[in-house]
Amino acid sequence: MRTLITGGAGFLGVALANRLAAEGHAVYVLDDLTAGDRDRLDPRVLFTRGDVRDVPRLWSLLAGVQVVYHLAARVSVPESILYPVDYNAVNTGGTVSVMSAARDAGVRRVVFTSSGTIYGEQTTQPIVEGAQPRPSNPYAVSKLAAEHYVRAIGDLYRIETVILRIFNAYGPGQAVPPAHPPVIPHFVRQITAGGSVVLHGNPPGGQTRDFVHVDDVVEALCRAGATGGVTGATLNIGSGVETSLADLIAAIERATGREAQVLASPEQSGGVARMCADIRAARTALDWSPSVALADGLAGLAALARGGR
Ligand SMILES: NC(=O)c1ccc[n+]([C@@H]2O[C@H](COP(=O)([O-])OP(=O)(O)OC[C@H]3O[C@@H](n4cnc5c(N)ncnc54)[C@H](O)[C@@H]3O)[C@@H](O)[C@H]2O)c1
């Protein structure tokens, strides 16, 4: 199979590209490297540096491509609050470019990585795909708008589309930017180095998230690209386990053998209170289930941190 992965030099993209290349597929990656790292790609992956909004570039890359995995996006919620114009342009506009180029090139299927953040604050947990979205920041709005473009343009031009709403992915290769780092690599790094971590809210660390390992996300992406009969599906991809940030700290302490220096702040962090995916639809549609328990995933990260990576 010939595939194009947009955003394929990023955290999830590299893991997907390397897996598909190892399976013998022809894998093309388009990434502008605003966040990605092309050096982590398997040498068999054909890398092009460029902007996902560049339709002529997409045309040239899409010749003969059957499946597009559209991952390219700006991914920071706090940054999206500062730069909503950019987030709308790249995440929503970039998706329109991908879908229109896919239409022109006769691509068979587009798999789009949406996000659990589109649900916002939900009273009922775990969250089912039919829940009314309540996106509460520009990043979430941009992903939800992109979902609509994927589905509308796909339906108009008979492109098969699969939308995966990924919850909090973690695992090896996740970048830790100095501003607004993702919670797991940040906590692991701080606790391993003997630094402090801040838990917000009352009780501190009561906020919950659904943490899903990168290997399980990649498995779901591969199945979404290859499984028959899933066209038109929108599927939650999470672990199905709701974990509070306080429990996450305790799990990282066990994995690293280090005690966390916790600073409690009564202020709310600004994010939604609870997030847990109902993953029954993905289990059925993709014959998929998460296989990496949080304790095991954290043990792997702790081993890497001990090795200085
Ligand atoms: N990691 C998660 O927990 C998570 C959760 C939900 C959804 N997602 C979605 O999965 C996808 C991949 O996320 P990730 O965690 O790997 O993030 P990432 O930032 O590591 O990867 C995104 C990639 O897109 C590239 N990119 C950004 N703007 C671009 C542009 N204009 N043109 C071309 N490339 C561009 C970046 O350089 C980067 O390599 C994103 O669409 C994200 O919204 C991720």
Short mmCIF file of C-alpha atoms and ligand atoms in Angstrom, two decimals:
data_model
loop_
_atom_site.label_atom_id
_atom_site.label_comp_id
_atom_site.label_asym_id
_atom_site.label_seq_id
_atom_site.Cartn_x
_atom_site.Cartn_y
_atom_site.Cartn_z
CA MET A 1 0.00 0.00 0.00
CA ARG A 2 1.15 3.55 -0.71
CA THR A 3 0.41 6.09 2.02
CA LEU A 4 0.96 9.74 2.82
CA ILE A 5 1.23 10.79 6.46
CA THR A 6 0.86 14.51 7.01
CA GLY A 7 2.57 15.58 10.22
CA GLY A 8 4.53 12.34 9.97
CA ALA A 9 7.63 13.71 11.70
CA GLY A 10 5.69 14.33 14.93
CA PHE A 11 5.15 12.14 17.98
CA LEU A 12 2.37 9.93 16.64
CA GLY A 13 3.39 10.36 12.98
CA VAL A 14 6.89 8.92 13.40
CA ALA A 15 5.57 5.89 15.27
CA LEU A 16 2.97 5.29 12.54
CA ALA A 17 5.37 5.91 9.64
CA ASN A 18 8.06 3.60 11.04
CA ARG A 19 5.54 0.84 11.71
CA LEU A 20 4.08 1.05 8.17
CA ALA A 21 7.56 1.20 6.59
CA ALA A 22 8.64 -1.86 8.61
CA GLU A 23 5.59 -3.70 7.27
CA GLY A 24 6.78 -3.00 3.74
CA HIS A 25 4.40 -0.21 2.76
CA ALA A 26 5.54 2.76 0.68
CA VAL A 27 5.35 5.65 3.14
CA TYR A 28 5.55 9.33 2.26
CA VAL A 29 5.67 12.01 4.95
CA LEU A 30 4.85 15.70 4.60
CA ASP A 31 5.80 17.83 7.60
CA ASP A 32 6.91 21.43 7.97
CA LEU A 33 9.00 20.54 11.06
CA THR A 34 7.48 23.25 13.23
CA ALA A 35 7.39 20.53 15.88
CA GLY A 36 8.58 17.31 14.26
CA ASP A 37 11.96 15.61 14.04
CA ARG A 38 12.73 13.94 10.72
CA ASP A 39 15.81 12.18 12.18
CA ARG A 40 13.52 9.80 14.06
CA LEU A 41 12.05 8.47 10.80
CA ASP A 42 13.05 5.09 9.39
CA PRO A 43 15.34 5.67 6.38
CA ARG A 44 12.79 3.88 4.18
CA VAL A 45 10.27 6.68 4.76
CA LEU A 46 10.28 9.30 2.01
CA PHE A 47 10.28 12.68 3.72
CA THR A 48 9.24 16.02 2.23
CA ARG A 49 9.44 19.27 4.16
CA GLY A 50 6.44 21.44 3.41
CA ASP A 51 3.21 22.99 4.57
CA VAL A 52 0.06 20.90 4.61
CA ARG A 53 -1.85 23.86 3.17
CA ASP A 54 0.23 23.73 -0.02
CA VAL A 55 -2.22 22.03 -2.41
CA PRO A 56 0.14 21.71 -5.42
CA ARG A 57 2.68 20.03 -3.11
CA LEU A 58 -0.05 17.67 -1.93
CA TRP A 59 -0.99 16.86 -5.54
CA SER A 60 2.57 15.83 -6.31
CA LEU A 61 2.81 13.64 -3.20
CA LEU A 62 -0.59 12.03 -3.61
CA ALA A 63 -0.06 10.46 -7.03
CA GLY A 64 -0.76 6.75 -6.56
CA VAL A 65 -1.49 7.10 -2.82
CA GLN A 66 -4.38 4.98 -1.56
CA VAL A 67 -4.54 6.02 2.09
CA VAL A 68 -3.80 9.39 3.69
CA TYR A 69 -3.27 9.67 7.42
CA HIS A 70 -3.85 13.33 8.16
CA LEU A 71 -2.02 14.17 11.40
CA ALA A 72 -0.43 17.56 10.65
CA ALA A 73 -1.66 20.08 13.18
CA ARG A 74 -0.68 22.56 15.82
CA VAL A 75 -1.43 20.67 19.02
CA SER A 76 -1.15 22.86 22.12
CA VAL A 77 -4.37 23.99 23.82
CA PRO A 78 -2.74 26.94 25.67
CA GLU A 79 -0.94 28.05 22.50
CA SER A 80 -4.22 27.91 20.58
CA ILE A 81 -5.72 30.39 23.05
CA LEU A 82 -2.88 32.80 22.23
CA TYR A 83 -2.88 32.16 18.47
CA PRO A 84 -6.38 31.14 17.36
CA VAL A 85 -5.86 32.50 13.84
CA ASP A 86 -2.88 30.18 13.29
CA TYR A 87 -4.69 27.19 14.75
CA ASN A 88 -7.69 27.78 12.54
CA ALA A 89 -5.46 28.22 9.48
CA VAL A 90 -3.34 25.09 9.99
CA ASN A 91 -5.76 22.68 11.64
CA THR A 92 -8.95 23.56 9.83
CA GLY A 93 -7.54 25.13 6.65
CA GLY A 94 -4.91 22.39 6.34
CA THR A 95 -7.63 19.77 6.53
CA VAL A 96 -9.61 21.45 3.74
CA SER A 97 -6.43 21.42 1.62
CA VAL A 98 -5.83 17.72 2.32
CA MET A 99 -9.41 16.79 1.49
CA SER A 100 -9.55 18.79 -1.72
CA ALA A 101 -6.18 17.45 -2.90
CA ALA A 102 -7.31 13.91 -1.97
CA ARG A 103 -10.40 14.45 -4.09
CA ASP A 104 -8.32 15.63 -7.08
CA ALA A 105 -5.84 12.76 -6.73
CA GLY A 106 -8.47 10.03 -6.35
CA VAL A 107 -7.33 8.93 -2.88
CA ARG A 108 -9.38 5.99 -1.57
CA ARG A 109 -9.33 6.70 2.18
CA VAL A 110 -8.46 9.50 4.59
CA VAL A 111 -7.92 8.74 8.28
CA PHE A 112 -8.09 11.88 10.40
CA THR A 113 -6.69 12.25 13.92
CA SER A 114 -9.24 14.28 15.82
CA SER A 115 -9.14 14.74 19.57
CA GLY A 116 -11.07 13.92 22.72
CA THR A 117 -10.83 17.63 23.54
CA ILE A 118 -13.71 18.30 21.15
CA TYR A 119 -16.07 16.96 23.85
CA GLY A 120 -15.15 19.61 26.42
CA GLU A 121 -16.89 19.39 29.80
CA GLN A 122 -19.26 16.40 29.88
CA THR A 123 -21.37 15.37 32.84
CA THR A 124 -21.59 11.73 31.72
CA GLN A 125 -18.42 9.63 31.76
CA PRO A 126 -17.11 7.66 29.98
CA ILE A 127 -17.84 9.80 26.93
CA VAL A 128 -19.61 8.20 23.97
CA GLU A 129 -19.13 9.44 20.40
CA GLY A 130 -22.76 10.66 20.29
CA ALA A 131 -22.19 13.14 23.14
CA GLN A 132 -22.85 16.76 22.20
CA PRO A 133 -19.42 18.35 21.56
CA ARG A 134 -18.60 21.32 23.79
CA PRO A 135 -15.21 22.48 22.48
CA SER A 136 -13.93 25.09 24.93
CA ASN A 137 -10.74 26.37 23.26
CA PRO A 138 -9.57 27.19 19.72
CA TYR A 139 -7.62 23.92 19.36
CA ALA A 140 -10.74 21.87 20.10
CA VAL A 141 -12.87 24.02 17.80
CA SER A 142 -10.33 23.66 14.98
CA LYS A 143 -10.35 19.85 15.29
CA LEU A 144 -14.15 19.68 15.37
CA ALA A 145 -14.43 21.98 12.34
CA ALA A 146 -11.85 19.81 10.57
CA GLU A 147 -13.92 16.70 11.35
CA HIS A 148 -16.88 18.29 9.56
CA TYR A 149 -14.76 19.10 6.50
CA VAL A 150 -13.38 15.56 6.40
CA ARG A 151 -16.85 14.08 6.50
CA ALA A 152 -18.55 16.58 4.17
CA ILE A 153 -15.89 16.56 1.42
CA GLY A 154 -15.42 12.81 1.82
CA ASP A 155 -19.14 12.15 1.39
CA LEU A 156 -19.44 14.52 -1.57
CA TYR A 157 -16.60 12.86 -3.48
CA ARG A 158 -16.89 9.29 -2.17
CA ILE A 159 -13.62 9.34 -0.33
CA GLU A 160 -13.71 6.81 2.50
CA THR A 161 -13.16 8.64 5.80
CA VAL A 162 -12.42 7.44 9.32
CA ILE A 163 -12.17 9.89 12.21
CA LEU A 164 -10.32 8.86 15.37
CA ARG A 165 -10.87 11.02 18.43
CA ILE A 166 -7.66 10.36 20.33
CA PHE A 167 -7.55 11.09 24.06
CA ASN A 168 -4.24 11.74 25.93
CA ALA A 169 -1.56 9.81 24.06
CA TYR A 170 1.81 9.24 25.72
CA GLY A 171 4.91 7.13 25.21
CA PRO A 172 8.46 7.18 23.86
CA GLY A 173 9.26 9.97 21.43
CA GLN A 174 6.83 12.52 22.87
CA ALA A 175 8.46 15.94 22.85
CA VAL A 176 8.68 17.95 26.08
CA PRO A 177 8.57 21.59 24.96
CA PRO A 178 9.57 24.10 27.67
CA ALA A 179 6.19 25.86 27.45
CA HIS A 180 3.07 23.80 28.19
CA PRO A 181 4.58 20.30 28.01
CA PRO A 182 2.24 17.27 27.92
CA VAL A 183 1.56 16.04 31.43
CA ILE A 184 3.14 12.56 31.42
CA PRO A 185 6.60 13.32 29.98
CA HIS A 186 6.71 16.48 32.08
CA PHE A 187 5.87 14.67 35.33
CA VAL A 188 8.24 11.77 34.55
CA ARG A 189 11.08 14.17 33.82
CA GLN A 190 10.47 16.27 36.92
CA ILE A 191 10.07 13.34 39.30
CA THR A 192 13.11 11.51 37.91
CA ALA A 193 15.23 14.64 38.27
CA GLY A 194 13.99 15.34 41.83
CA GLY A 195 12.15 18.48 40.73
CA SER A 196 8.67 19.53 41.82
CA VAL A 197 5.30 19.07 40.14
CA VAL A 198 2.25 21.28 40.59
CA LEU A 199 -1.19 19.80 41.15
CA HIS A 200 -4.09 22.17 40.71
CA GLY A 201 -7.61 22.20 42.07
CA ASN A 202 -9.45 21.17 45.17
CA PRO A 203 -8.69 18.38 45.91
CA PRO A 204 -5.29 18.82 44.23
CA GLY A 205 -4.90 16.51 41.25
CA GLY A 206 -8.57 15.59 41.18
CA GLN A 207 -8.77 16.32 37.46
CA THR A 208 -9.00 13.12 35.40
CA ARG A 209 -7.74 12.10 31.97
CA ASP A 210 -7.67 9.01 29.77
CA PHE A 211 -4.04 8.13 28.97
CA VAL A 212 -3.48 5.88 25.97
CA HIS A 213 -0.11 4.48 24.92
CA VAL A 214 1.33 5.45 21.52
CA ASP A 215 1.56 1.77 20.49
CA ASP A 216 -2.19 1.39 21.00
CA VAL A 217 -2.89 4.58 19.04
CA VAL A 218 -0.70 3.37 16.16
CA GLU A 219 -2.47 0.02 16.14
CA ALA A 220 -5.82 1.82 15.91
CA LEU A 221 -4.54 4.07 13.10
CA CYS A 222 -3.27 1.07 11.10
CA ARG A 223 -6.59 -0.70 11.49
CA ALA A 224 -8.50 2.47 10.57
CA GLY A 225 -6.50 2.62 7.33
CA ALA A 226 -6.97 -1.02 6.42
CA THR A 227 -10.27 -2.34 7.83
CA GLY A 228 -13.25 -2.71 5.51
CA GLY A 229 -16.69 -1.45 6.52
CA VAL A 230 -15.52 1.40 8.75
CA THR A 231 -16.14 4.21 6.31
CA GLY A 232 -17.95 7.08 7.98
CA ALA A 233 -16.99 5.94 11.47
CA THR A 234 -16.03 8.35 14.23
CA LEU A 235 -14.30 6.44 17.01
CA ASN A 236 -12.88 7.29 20.41
CA ILE A 237 -9.33 6.03 20.94
CA GLY A 238 -8.38 5.92 24.60
CA SER A 239 -7.60 3.38 27.27
CA GLY A 240 -11.12 3.46 28.66
CA VAL A 241 -9.56 4.04 32.10
CA GLU A 242 -10.14 7.30 33.98
CA THR A 243 -7.02 8.35 35.92
CA SER A 244 -6.77 11.35 38.23
CA LEU A 245 -3.59 13.39 38.07
CA ALA A 246 -2.96 12.54 41.75
CA ASP A 247 -3.15 8.82 40.88
CA LEU A 248 -0.89 9.46 37.89
CA ILE A 249 1.75 10.94 40.20
CA ALA A 250 1.50 7.89 42.46
CA ALA A 251 1.91 5.59 39.44
CA ILE A 252 4.98 7.53 38.26
CA GLU A 253 6.45 7.29 41.77
CA ARG A 254 6.05 3.52 41.60
CA ALA A 255 7.53 3.35 38.08
CA THR A 256 10.52 5.56 38.85
CA GLY A 257 11.11 4.59 42.48
CA ARG A 258 11.32 8.31 43.27
CA GLU A 259 9.12 10.35 45.56
CA ALA A 260 7.41 13.33 43.92
CA GLN A 261 7.77 16.82 45.40
CA VAL A 262 4.16 17.95 44.98
CA LEU A 263 3.14 21.61 45.19
CA ALA A 264 -0.62 21.94 45.63
CA SER A 265 -2.34 24.95 44.11
CA PRO A 266 -6.04 25.48 44.94
CA GLU A 267 -6.56 27.30 41.63
CA GLN A 268 -8.17 25.34 38.84
CA SER A 269 -5.83 24.55 35.95
CA GLY A 270 -8.32 25.71 33.34
CA GLY A 271 -8.83 22.34 31.66
CA VAL A 272 -11.99 20.25 31.86
CA ALA A 273 -12.60 18.34 35.11
CA ARG A 274 -13.02 14.83 33.74
CA MET A 275 -12.15 12.97 30.55
CA CYS A 276 -12.58 9.27 29.92
CA ALA A 277 -13.29 7.61 26.59
CA ASP A 278 -15.97 5.03 26.01
CA ILE A 279 -14.09 2.80 23.56
CA ARG A 280 -16.72 0.19 22.79
CA ALA A 281 -17.30 1.52 19.26
CA ALA A 282 -13.61 1.24 18.32
CA ARG A 283 -13.38 -2.22 19.85
CA THR A 284 -16.21 -3.37 17.61
CA ALA A 285 -15.44 -1.46 14.40
CA LEU A 286 -11.67 -2.04 14.38
CA ASP A 287 -11.50 -5.27 16.39
CA TRP A 288 -9.02 -3.26 18.47
CA SER A 289 -8.38 -2.95 22.16
CA PRO A 290 -5.71 -1.16 24.15
CA SER A 291 -2.94 -3.50 25.23
CA VAL A 292 -0.52 -1.34 27.25
CA ALA A 293 -1.56 -0.74 30.86
CA LEU A 294 -0.58 2.67 32.27
CA ALA A 295 1.81 1.06 34.82
CA ASP A 296 3.66 -0.74 32.01
CA GLY A 297 3.80 2.33 29.77
CA LEU A 298 5.17 4.42 32.65
CA ALA A 299 7.74 1.72 33.48
CA GLY A 300 8.99 1.97 29.90
CA LEU A 301 9.29 5.76 30.13
CA ALA A 302 11.02 5.52 33.51
CA ALA A 303 13.59 3.12 32.01
CA LEU A 304 14.24 5.56 29.17
CA ALA A 305 14.54 8.47 31.63
CA ARG A 306 17.06 6.50 33.70
CA GLY A 307 19.06 5.98 30.51
CA GLY A 308 19.03 9.74 29.99
CA ARG A 309 16.68 9.66 26.98
N1 LIG B 1 -0.74 13.27 21.14
C1 LIG B 1 -2.00 13.31 21.59
O1 LIG B 1 -2.27 13.09 22.77
C2 LIG B 1 -3.14 13.62 20.64
C3 LIG B 1 -4.44 13.57 21.15
C4 LIG B 1 -5.49 13.87 20.29
C5 LIG B 1 -5.25 14.18 18.97
N2 LIG B 1 -3.98 14.23 18.51
C6 LIG B 1 -3.78 14.60 17.10
O2 LIG B 1 -2.85 13.71 16.53
C7 LIG B 1 -2.07 14.42 15.56
C8 LIG B 1 -0.58 14.22 15.85
O3 LIG B 1 -0.32 14.74 17.15
P1 LIG B 1 1.11 14.61 17.84
O4 LIG B 1 0.88 14.41 19.28
O5 LIG B 1 1.92 13.65 17.08
O6 LIG B 1 1.66 16.10 17.67
P2 LIG B 1 3.04 16.62 17.07
O7 LIG B 1 3.08 18.09 17.28
O8 LIG B 1 4.16 15.80 17.58
O9 LIG B 1 2.88 16.30 15.51
C9 LIG B 1 2.23 17.20 14.61
C10 LIG B 1 3.15 17.35 13.42
O10 LIG B 1 2.51 18.25 12.48
C11 LIG B 1 3.54 19.08 11.94
N3 LIG B 1 2.91 20.29 11.43
C12 LIG B 1 2.39 21.33 12.15
N4 LIG B 1 1.94 22.27 11.32
C13 LIG B 1 2.15 21.83 10.05
C14 LIG B 1 1.92 22.37 8.75
N5 LIG B 1 1.34 23.58 8.59
N6 LIG B 1 2.28 21.65 7.68
C15 LIG B 1 2.87 20.42 7.82
N7 LIG B 1 3.14 19.87 9.02
C16 LIG B 1 2.77 20.56 10.12
C17 LIG B 1 4.51 19.33 13.08
O11 LIG B 1 5.80 19.70 12.62
C18 LIG B 1 4.52 17.99 13.79
O12 LIG B 1 5.55 17.14 13.32
C19 LIG B 1 -2.54 15.87 15.60
O13 LIG B 1 -3.47 16.05 14.56
C20 LIG B 1 -3.22 15.98 16.95
O14 LIG B 1 -4.23 16.97 16.91
C21 LIG B 1 -2.90 13.97 19.31
#
